């Protein structure tokens, strides 16, 4: 309730930056409560405000979150647009790590849409970014995701999730050195 009141307060005073931040924060709460429709509306409103105010990196974060919510709602075409915009905005804002993280989510969506080659290209680009940044755990996780996609392309009867890849990575990291 407090978030809704804050949103109304800032919107009524035409303070768009704070309105966008409130929308985004309330959307996070709605998402955690599995109120996906409400979260999608607020992420979209926040993204629009950020775009209009020239806050492109903030818009990128809103678009990334919106893409995840749209994916859960089954709106895959809209999710694709949001995630592609988020990656492009993060890249243009020189936020390589955020772009790579978002590219991984985009890859999973592309895989779900049957676009395995595009998914693998996004994962490879993310992997290269993580390698340059020295994020070795992310490199390993990305390698596992690429391996899972190759396996799924060869064996569509197998069901794998990101959690499977993460569990495998953590199991490997627990091995004696």
XYZ file of N, CA and C in Angstrom, residues 1-12 18-30 33 35 42 45:
87
model
N 0.808 -1.188 0.000
C 0.000 0.000 0.000
C 0.856 1.259 0.000
N 1.949 1.228 0.752
C 2.818 2.406 0.817
C 3.394 2.727 -0.552
N 3.760 1.681 -1.305
C 4.302 1.900 -2.644
C 3.286 2.544 -3.562
N 2.040 2.117 -3.456
C 0.984 2.698 -4.276
C 0.766 4.159 -3.916
N 0.808 4.464 -2.625
C 0.662 5.852 -2.183
C 1.827 6.703 -2.666
N 3.035 6.180 -2.602
C 4.213 6.921 -3.075
C 4.114 7.178 -4.573
N 3.668 6.177 -5.322
C 3.505 6.352 -6.771
C 2.549 7.494 -7.048
N 1.421 7.500 -6.359
C 0.416 8.543 -6.567
C 0.968 9.912 -6.159
N 1.712 9.964 -5.072
C 2.294 11.223 -4.593
C 3.213 11.831 -5.649
N 4.168 11.027 -6.156
C 5.137 11.551 -7.124
C 4.492 11.834 -8.477
N 3.554 11.002 -8.886
C 2.873 11.242 -10.161
C 2.067 12.530 -10.091
N 1.407 12.758 -8.955
C 0.609 13.969 -8.786
C 1.449 15.236 -8.797
N 11.100 9.988 -9.887
C 10.655 9.276 -8.693
C 9.450 8.391 -9.005
N 8.597 8.839 -9.895
C 7.449 8.008 -10.288
C 7.952 6.714 -10.930
N 8.932 6.832 -11.809
C 9.489 5.643 -12.467
C 10.114 4.706 -11.440
N 10.873 5.257 -10.505
C 11.514 4.421 -9.493
C 10.478 3.735 -8.606
N 9.434 4.468 -8.240
C 8.360 3.859 -7.433
C 7.660 2.752 -8.225
N 7.356 3.023 -9.484
C 6.717 1.999 -10.321
C 7.571 0.742 -10.368
N 8.864 0.932 -10.593
C 9.766 -0.210 -10.685
C 9.793 -0.975 -9.365
N 9.905 -0.269 -8.254
C 9.981 -0.937 -6.954
C 8.684 -1.662 -6.602
N 7.552 -1.062 -6.893
C 6.275 -1.727 -6.628
C 6.125 -2.934 -7.561
N 6.607 -2.813 -8.783
C 6.558 -3.944 -9.717
C 7.368 -5.123 -9.186
N 8.504 -4.855 -8.563
C 9.307 -5.924 -7.963
C 8.489 -6.660 -6.893
N 7.775 -5.897 -6.088
C 6.940 -6.508 -5.051
C 5.821 -7.325 -5.697
N 5.150 -6.755 -6.693
C 4.087 -7.495 -7.376
C 4.631 -8.787 -7.984
N 5.029 -11.384 -5.452
C 3.719 -11.889 -5.038
C 3.017 -12.650 -6.154
N 1.929 -11.435 -8.872
C 0.898 -10.600 -9.517
C 1.514 -10.069 -10.809
N 3.355 -1.944 -14.452
C 4.239 -0.976 -13.796
C 5.631 -0.942 -14.415
N 5.209 1.069 -17.582
C 5.085 2.496 -17.284
C 6.433 3.082 -16.886
